[in-house]
mmCIF file of C-alpha atoms in Angstrom:
data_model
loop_
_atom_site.group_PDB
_atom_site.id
_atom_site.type_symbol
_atom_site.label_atom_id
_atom_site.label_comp_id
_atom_site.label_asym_id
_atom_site.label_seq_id
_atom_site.Cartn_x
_atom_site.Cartn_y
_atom_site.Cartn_z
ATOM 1 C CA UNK A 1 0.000 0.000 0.000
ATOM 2 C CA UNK A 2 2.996 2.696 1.054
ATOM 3 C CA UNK A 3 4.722 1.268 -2.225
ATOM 4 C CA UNK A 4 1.555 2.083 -4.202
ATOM 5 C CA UNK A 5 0.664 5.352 -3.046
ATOM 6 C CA UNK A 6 4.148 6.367 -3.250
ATOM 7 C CA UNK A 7 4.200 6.100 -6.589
ATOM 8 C CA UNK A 8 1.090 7.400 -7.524
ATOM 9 C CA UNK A 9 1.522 11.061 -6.020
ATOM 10 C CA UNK A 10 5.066 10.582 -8.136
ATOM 11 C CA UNK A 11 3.140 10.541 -10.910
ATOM 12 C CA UNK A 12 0.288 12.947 -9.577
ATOM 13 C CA UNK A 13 3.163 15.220 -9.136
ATOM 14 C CA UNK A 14 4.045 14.823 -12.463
ATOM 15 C CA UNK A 15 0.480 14.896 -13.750
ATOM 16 C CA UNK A 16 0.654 12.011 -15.392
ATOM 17 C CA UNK A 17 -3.149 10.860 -15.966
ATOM 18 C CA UNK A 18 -2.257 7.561 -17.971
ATOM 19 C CA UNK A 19 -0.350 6.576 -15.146
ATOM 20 C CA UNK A 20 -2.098 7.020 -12.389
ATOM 21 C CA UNK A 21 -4.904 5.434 -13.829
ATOM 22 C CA UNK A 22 -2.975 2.201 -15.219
ATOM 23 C CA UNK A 23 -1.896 2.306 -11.429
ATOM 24 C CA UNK A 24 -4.543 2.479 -9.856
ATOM 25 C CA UNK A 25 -6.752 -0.443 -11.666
ATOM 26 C CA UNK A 26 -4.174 -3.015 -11.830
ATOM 27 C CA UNK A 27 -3.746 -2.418 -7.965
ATOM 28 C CA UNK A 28 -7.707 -3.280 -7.941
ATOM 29 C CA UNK A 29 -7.620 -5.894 -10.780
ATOM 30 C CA UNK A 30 -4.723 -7.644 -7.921
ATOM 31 C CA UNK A 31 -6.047 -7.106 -5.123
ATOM 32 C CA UNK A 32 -3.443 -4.792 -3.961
ATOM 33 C CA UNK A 33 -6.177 -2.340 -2.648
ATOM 34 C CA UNK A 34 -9.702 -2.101 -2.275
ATOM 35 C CA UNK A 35 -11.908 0.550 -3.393
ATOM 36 C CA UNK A 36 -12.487 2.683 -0.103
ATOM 37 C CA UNK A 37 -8.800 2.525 0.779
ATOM 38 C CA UNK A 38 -7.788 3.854 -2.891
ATOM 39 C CA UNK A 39 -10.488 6.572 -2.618
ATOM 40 C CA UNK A 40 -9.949 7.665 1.299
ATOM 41 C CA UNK A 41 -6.125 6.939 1.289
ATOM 42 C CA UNK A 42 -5.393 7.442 -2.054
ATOM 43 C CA UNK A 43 -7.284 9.868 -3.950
ATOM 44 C CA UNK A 44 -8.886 11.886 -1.271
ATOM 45 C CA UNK A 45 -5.445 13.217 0.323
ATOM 46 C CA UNK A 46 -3.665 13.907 -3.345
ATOM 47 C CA UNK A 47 -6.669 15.757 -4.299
ATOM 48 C CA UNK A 48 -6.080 18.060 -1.776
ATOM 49 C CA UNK A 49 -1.481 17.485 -1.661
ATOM 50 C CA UNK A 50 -0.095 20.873 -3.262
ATOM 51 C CA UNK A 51 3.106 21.283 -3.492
ATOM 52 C CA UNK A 52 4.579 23.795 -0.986
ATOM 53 C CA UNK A 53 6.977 25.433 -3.830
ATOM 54 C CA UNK A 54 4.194 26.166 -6.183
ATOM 55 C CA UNK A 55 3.283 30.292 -6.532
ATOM 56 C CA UNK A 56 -0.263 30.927 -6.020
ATOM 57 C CA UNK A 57 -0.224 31.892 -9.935
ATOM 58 C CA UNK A 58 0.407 28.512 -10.776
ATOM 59 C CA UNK A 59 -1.865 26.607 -8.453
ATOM 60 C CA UNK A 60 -4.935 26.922 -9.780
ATOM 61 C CA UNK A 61 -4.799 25.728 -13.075
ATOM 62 C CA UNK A 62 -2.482 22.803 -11.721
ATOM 63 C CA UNK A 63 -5.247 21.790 -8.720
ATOM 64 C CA UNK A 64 -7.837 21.325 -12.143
ATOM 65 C CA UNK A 65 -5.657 18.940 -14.137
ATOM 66 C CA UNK A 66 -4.798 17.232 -10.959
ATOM 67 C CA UNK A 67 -9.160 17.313 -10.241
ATOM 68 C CA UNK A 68 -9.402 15.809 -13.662
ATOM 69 C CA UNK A 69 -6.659 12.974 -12.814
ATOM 70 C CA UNK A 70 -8.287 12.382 -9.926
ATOM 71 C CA UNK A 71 -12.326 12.001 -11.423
ATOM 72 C CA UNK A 72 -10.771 9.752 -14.440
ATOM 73 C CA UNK A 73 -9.494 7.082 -11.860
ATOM 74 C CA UNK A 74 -12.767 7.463 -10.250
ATOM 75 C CA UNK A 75 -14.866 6.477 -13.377
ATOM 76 C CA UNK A 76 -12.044 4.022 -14.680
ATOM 77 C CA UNK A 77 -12.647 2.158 -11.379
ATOM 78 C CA UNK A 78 -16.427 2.056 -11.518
ATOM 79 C CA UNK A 79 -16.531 -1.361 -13.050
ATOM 80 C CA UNK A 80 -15.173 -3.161 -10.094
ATOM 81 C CA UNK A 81 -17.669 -0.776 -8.264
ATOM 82 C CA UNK A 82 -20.142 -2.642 -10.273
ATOM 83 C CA UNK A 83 -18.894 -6.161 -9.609
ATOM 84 C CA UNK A 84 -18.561 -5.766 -6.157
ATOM 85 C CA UNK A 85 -22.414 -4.589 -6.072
ATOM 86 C CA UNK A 86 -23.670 -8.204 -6.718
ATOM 87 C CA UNK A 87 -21.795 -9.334 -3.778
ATOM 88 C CA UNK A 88 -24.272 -6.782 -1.273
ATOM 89 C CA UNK A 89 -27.571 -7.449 -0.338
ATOM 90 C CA UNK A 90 -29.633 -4.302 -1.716
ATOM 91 C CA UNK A 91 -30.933 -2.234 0.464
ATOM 92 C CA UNK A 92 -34.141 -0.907 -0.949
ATOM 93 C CA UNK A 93 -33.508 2.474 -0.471
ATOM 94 C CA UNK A 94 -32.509 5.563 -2.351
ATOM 95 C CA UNK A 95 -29.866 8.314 -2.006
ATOM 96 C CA UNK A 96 -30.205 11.781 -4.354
ATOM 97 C CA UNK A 97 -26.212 12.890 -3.892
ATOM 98 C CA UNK A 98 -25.921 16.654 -5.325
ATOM 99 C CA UNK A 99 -24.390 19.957 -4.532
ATOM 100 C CA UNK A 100 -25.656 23.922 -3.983
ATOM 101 C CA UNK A 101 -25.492 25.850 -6.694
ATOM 102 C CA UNK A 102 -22.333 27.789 -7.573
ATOM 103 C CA UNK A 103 -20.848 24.532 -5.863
ATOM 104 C CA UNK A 104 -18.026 23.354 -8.512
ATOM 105 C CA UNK A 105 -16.544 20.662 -6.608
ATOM 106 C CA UNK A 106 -17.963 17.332 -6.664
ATOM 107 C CA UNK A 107 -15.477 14.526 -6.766
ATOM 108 C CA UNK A 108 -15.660 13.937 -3.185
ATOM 109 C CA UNK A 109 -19.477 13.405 -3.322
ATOM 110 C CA UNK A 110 -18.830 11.230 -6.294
ATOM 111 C CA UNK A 111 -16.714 8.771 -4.144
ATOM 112 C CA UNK A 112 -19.446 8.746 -1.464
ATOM 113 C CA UNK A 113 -22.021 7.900 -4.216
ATOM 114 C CA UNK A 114 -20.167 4.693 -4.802
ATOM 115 C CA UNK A 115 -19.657 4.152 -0.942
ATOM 116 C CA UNK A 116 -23.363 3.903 -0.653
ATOM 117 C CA UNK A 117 -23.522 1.648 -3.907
ATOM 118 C CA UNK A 118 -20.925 -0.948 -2.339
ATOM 119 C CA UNK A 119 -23.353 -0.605 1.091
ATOM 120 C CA UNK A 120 -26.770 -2.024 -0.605
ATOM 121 C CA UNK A 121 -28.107 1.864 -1.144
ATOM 122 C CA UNK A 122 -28.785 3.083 -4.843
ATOM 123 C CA UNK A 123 -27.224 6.074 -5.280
ATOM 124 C CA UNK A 124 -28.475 8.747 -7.487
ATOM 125 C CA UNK A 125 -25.748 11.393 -8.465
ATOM 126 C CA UNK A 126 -26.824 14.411 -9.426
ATOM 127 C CA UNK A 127 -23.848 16.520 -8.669
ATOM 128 C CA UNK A 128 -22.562 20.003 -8.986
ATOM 129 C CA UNK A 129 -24.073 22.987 -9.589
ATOM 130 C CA UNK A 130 -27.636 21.989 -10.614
ATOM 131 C CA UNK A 131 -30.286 24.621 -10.111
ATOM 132 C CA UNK A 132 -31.941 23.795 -6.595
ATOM 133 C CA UNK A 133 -35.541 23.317 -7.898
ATOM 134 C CA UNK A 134 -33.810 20.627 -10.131
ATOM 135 C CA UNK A 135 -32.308 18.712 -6.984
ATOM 136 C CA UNK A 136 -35.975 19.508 -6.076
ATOM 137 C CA UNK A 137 -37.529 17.315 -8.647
ATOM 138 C CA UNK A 138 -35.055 14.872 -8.826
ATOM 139 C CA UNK A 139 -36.361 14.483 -4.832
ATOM 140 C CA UNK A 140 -39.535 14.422 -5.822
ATOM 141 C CA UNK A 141 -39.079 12.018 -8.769
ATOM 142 C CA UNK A 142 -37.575 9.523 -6.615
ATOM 143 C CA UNK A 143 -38.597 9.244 -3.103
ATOM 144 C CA UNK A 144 -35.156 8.832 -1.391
ATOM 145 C CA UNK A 145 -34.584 8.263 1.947
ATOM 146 C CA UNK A 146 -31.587 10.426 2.239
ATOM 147 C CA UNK A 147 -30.563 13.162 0.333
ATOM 148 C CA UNK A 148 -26.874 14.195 0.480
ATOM 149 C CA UNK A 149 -25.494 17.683 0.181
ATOM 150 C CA UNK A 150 -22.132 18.091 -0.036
ATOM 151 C CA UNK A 151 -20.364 21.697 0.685
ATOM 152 C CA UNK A 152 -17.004 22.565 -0.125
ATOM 153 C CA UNK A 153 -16.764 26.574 -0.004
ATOM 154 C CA UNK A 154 -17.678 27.658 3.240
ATOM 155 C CA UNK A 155 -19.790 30.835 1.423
ATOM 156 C CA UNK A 156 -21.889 28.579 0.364
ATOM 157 C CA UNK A 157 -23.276 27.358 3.181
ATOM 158 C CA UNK A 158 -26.499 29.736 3.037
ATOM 159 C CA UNK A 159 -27.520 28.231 -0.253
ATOM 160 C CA UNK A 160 -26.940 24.742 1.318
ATOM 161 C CA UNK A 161 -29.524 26.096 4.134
ATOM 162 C CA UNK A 162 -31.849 26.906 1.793
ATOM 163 C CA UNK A 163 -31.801 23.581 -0.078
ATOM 164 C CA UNK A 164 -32.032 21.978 2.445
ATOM 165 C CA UNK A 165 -35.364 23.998 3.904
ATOM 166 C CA UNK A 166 -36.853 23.653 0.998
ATOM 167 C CA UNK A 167 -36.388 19.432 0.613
ATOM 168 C CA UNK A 168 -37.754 19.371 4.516
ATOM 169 C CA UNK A 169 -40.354 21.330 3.899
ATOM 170 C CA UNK A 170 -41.457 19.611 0.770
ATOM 171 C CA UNK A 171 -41.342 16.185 1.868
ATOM 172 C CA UNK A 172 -42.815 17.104 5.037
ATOM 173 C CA UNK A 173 -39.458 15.918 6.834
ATOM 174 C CA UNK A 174 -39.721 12.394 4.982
ATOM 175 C CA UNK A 175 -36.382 13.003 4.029
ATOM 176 C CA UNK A 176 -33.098 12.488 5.700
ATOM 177 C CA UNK A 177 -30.668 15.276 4.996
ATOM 178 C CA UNK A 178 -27.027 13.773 4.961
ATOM 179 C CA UNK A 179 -24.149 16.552 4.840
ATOM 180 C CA UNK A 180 -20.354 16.275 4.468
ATOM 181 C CA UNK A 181 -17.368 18.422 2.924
ATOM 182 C CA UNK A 182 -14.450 20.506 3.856
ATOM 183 C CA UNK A 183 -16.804 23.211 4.882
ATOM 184 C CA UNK A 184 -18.595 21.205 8.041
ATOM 185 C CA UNK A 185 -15.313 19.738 8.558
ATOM 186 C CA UNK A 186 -13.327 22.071 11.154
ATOM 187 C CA UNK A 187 -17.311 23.475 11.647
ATOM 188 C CA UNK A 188 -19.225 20.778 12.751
ATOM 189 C CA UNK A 189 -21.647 23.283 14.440
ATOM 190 C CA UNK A 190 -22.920 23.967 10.553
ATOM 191 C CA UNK A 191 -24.397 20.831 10.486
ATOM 192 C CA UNK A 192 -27.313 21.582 13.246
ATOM 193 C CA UNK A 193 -26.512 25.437 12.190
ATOM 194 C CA UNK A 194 -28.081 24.600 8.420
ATOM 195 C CA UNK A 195 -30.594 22.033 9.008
ATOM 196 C CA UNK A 196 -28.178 19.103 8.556
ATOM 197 C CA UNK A 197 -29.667 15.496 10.214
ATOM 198 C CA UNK A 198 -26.209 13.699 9.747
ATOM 199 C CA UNK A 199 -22.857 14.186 9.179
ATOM 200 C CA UNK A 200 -20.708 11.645 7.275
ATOM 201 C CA UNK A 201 -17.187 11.765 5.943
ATOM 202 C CA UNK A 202 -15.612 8.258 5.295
ATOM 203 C CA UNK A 203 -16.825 5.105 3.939
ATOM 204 C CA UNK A 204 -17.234 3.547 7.992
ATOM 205 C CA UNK A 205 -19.455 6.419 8.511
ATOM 206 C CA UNK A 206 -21.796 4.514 5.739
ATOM 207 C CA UNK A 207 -21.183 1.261 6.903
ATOM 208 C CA UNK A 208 -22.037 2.384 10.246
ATOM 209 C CA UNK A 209 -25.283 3.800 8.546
ATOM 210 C CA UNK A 210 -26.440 0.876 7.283
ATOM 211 C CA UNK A 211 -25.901 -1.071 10.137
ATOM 212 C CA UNK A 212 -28.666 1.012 11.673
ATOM 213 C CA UNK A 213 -31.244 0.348 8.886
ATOM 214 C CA UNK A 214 -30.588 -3.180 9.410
ATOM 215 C CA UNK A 215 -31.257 -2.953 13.172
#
């Protein structure tokens, strides 16, 4: 595992997408690493690794290609997502993932999504930046049992309050409003602050969440 992620911020540093990639699924395809540990100790801390000596001029455009690196492994290792899924017992019950609006970052949600897929839940991704009254429908459409905001910029908090009034008041409270991100992070008050019911952040937060539906 050290060996592995050692040489996949090498080439993260480098960014070096075929790499990382080709890394990263023959590590799955032997067994070298499952899917939460290459998304939680993997993916999630390079995301976020920036080099020290980088300018602020140059970090921007560098944290997007490294974004994009990181969202191609993610979708490159959804077939073993997929296989593992016939191994768990579905749950019967939904999840509507999505973001506030003006909310541009969405890979982190997008590894939750598939936490909840390998833990019986069927996820429904609607990700970043949709206009609220489409989260709204997509809500409405489905019946979930959770929906799942996730807020990265800490300005955007208000317009994750809002969402989430409006999904309580329109399902009467029906719905279970799951929050996580870097902005509830080193803020956990937010959560209660904004109307949040739950706050998760790693994949035994969802295990652990499922092991209550089961009870």
């Amino acid at each position: 595992m050290d060996e592995f992620k050692l040489s996949f911020i090498n080439h993260f540093d480098k960014l070096d997408k075929d790499a990382c990639v080709l890394l990263a699924i023959n590590a799955l395809k032997n067994n070298e690493i499952t899917i939460p540990e290459l998304y939680e100790d993997v993916l999630r801390p390079a995301l976020y690794y920036i080099d020290t000596s980088m300018g602020m001029e140059d970090s921007i455009w560098i944290e997007h290609v490294k974004t994009s690196i990181i969202r191609t492994v993610i979708e490159s290792a959804y077939p073993f997502v997929i296989e593992l899924k016939k191994h768990v017992k579905p749950l019967g019950m939904k999840v509507v993932l999505a973001c506030p609006e003006r909310e541009y970052h969405e890979v982190g949600l997008r590894m939750i999504a598939d936490f909840f897929s390998l833990n019986g839940y069927e996820a429904i991704f609607v990700g970043t930046n949709t206009p609220r009254e489409q989260v709204y429908y997509a809500i409405a459409s489905n019946s979930p049992k959770y929906a799942a905001i996730s807020v990265t910029d800490y300005y955007l908090l208000f317009e994750a309050q809002r969402m989430i009034n409006r999904i309580k008041e329109m399902t009467g409270g029906k719905v279970t409003v799951l929050v996580g991100g870097n902005a509830f992070r080193s803020n956990l008050v937010s959560v209660e602050k904004i109307g949040g019911d739950i706050y998760l952040e790693s994949y035994q937060d969802i295990v652990s969440l499922r092991a209550g539906e089961e009870k």
